[in-house]
Short mmCIF file of C-alpha atoms in Angstrom, two decimals:
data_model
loop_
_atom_site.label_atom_id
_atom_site.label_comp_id
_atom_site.label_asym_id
_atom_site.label_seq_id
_atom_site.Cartn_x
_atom_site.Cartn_y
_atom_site.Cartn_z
CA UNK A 1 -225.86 202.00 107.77
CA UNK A 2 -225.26 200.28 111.18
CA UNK A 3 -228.48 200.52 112.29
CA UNK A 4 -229.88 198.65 109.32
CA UNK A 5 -227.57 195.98 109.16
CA UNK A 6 -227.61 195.61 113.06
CA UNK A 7 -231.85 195.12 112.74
CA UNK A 8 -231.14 192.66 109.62
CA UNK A 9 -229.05 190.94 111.72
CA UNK A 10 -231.40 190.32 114.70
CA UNK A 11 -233.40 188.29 113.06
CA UNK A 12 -231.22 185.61 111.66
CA UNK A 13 -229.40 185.72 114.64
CA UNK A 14 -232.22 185.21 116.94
CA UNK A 15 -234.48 183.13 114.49
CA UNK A 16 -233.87 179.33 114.74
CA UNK A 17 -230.56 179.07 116.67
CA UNK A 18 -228.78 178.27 119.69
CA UNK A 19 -229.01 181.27 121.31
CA UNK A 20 -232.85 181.69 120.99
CA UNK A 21 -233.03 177.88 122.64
CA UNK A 22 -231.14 179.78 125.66
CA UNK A 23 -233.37 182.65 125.66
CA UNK A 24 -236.25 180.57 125.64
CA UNK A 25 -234.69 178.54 129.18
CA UNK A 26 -234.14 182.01 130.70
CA UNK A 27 -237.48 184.60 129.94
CA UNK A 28 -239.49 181.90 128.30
CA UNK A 29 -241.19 182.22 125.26
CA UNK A 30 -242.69 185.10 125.96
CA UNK A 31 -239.24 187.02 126.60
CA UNK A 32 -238.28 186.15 123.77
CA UNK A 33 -240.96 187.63 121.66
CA UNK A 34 -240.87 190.70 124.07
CA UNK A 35 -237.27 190.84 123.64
CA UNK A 36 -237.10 190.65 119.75
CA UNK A 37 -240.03 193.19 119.70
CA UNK A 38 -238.04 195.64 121.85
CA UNK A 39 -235.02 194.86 119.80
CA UNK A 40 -236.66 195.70 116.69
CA UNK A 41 -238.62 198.64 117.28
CA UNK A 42 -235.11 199.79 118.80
CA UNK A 43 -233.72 198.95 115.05
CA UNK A 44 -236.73 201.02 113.51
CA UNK A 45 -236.46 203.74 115.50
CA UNK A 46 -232.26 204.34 114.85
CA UNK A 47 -232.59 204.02 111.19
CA UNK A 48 -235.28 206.98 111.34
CA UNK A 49 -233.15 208.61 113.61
CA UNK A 50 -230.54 208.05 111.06
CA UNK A 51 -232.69 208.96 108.22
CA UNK A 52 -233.66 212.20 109.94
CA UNK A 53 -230.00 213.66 110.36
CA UNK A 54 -228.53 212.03 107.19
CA UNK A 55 -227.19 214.40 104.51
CA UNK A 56 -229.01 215.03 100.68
CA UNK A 57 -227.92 215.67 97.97
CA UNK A 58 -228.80 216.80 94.78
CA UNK A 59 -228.26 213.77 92.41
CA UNK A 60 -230.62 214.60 88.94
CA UNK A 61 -232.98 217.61 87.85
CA UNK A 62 -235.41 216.20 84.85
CA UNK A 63 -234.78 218.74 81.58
CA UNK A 64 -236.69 221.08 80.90
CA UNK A 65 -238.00 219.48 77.50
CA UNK A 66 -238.62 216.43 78.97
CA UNK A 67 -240.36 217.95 82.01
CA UNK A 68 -242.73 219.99 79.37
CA UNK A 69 -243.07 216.70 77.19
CA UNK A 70 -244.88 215.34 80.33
CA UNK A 71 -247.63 218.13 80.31
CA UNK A 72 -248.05 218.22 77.32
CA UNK A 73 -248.73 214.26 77.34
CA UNK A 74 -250.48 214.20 80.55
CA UNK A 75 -253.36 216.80 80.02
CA UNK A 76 -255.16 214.98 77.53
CA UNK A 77 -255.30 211.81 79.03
CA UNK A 78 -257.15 213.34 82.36
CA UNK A 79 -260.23 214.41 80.44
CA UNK A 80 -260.19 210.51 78.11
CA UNK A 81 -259.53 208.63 81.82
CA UNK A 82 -262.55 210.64 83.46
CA UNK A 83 -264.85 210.12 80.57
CA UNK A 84 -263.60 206.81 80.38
CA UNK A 85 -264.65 206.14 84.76
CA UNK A 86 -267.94 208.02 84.67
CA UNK A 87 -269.11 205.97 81.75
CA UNK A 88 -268.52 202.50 83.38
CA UNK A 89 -269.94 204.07 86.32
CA UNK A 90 -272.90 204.97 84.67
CA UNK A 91 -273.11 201.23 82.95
CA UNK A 92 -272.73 199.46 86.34
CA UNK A 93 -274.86 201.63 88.88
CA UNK A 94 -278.37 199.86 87.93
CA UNK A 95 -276.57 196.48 88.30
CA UNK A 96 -277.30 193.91 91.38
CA UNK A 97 -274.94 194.35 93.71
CA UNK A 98 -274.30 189.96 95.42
CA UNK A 99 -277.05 189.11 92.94
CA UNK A 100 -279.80 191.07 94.85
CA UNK A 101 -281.39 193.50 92.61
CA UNK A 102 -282.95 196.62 93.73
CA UNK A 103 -286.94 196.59 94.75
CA UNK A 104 -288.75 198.08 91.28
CA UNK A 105 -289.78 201.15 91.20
#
């Protein structure tokens, strides 16, 4: 939780203030992005460290009627939605492609 509120904070912090003004008189402007970069990939790589050694738990397991209902509403569609694709496919693969059409023959 630090780690994410510490990389949302670099930017407002940085961003448009005072202290980026001194920044800027110290590294120049390219210190500044260097330094922000750094920061932030420093940011990124704590919260995945975070994320890596952070506890789970086991909030919700779908029922099993529901999980069945799914199938069972699911398979027919796959067969309809693949029809459904290799017809327009068919209907569109003779047309000009940028208003060129093909040479006849």
């Amino acid at each position: 939780m630090l780690a994410a509120l510490a990389w949302i904070a670099l930017h407002p912090s940085v961003a448009g203030t005072r202290l980026r003004g001194l920044i800027v008189a110290r590294t120049g402007e390219a210190g500044v992005r260097i330094g922000v970069s750094l920061a932030s990939f420093l940011g990124i790589a704590l919260l995945a460290l975070a994320w890596c050694h952070a506890g789970t738990a086991l909030l919700w397991v779908a029922p099993a009627w529901l999980r069945w209902g799914l199938v069972a509403w699911r398979e027919p569609v796959w067969p309809a939605l693949v029809g459904l694709l290799a017809r327009a496919a068919l209907l569109h693969a003779h047309r000009p492609i940028f208003g060129v059409s093909p040479l006849p023959g």
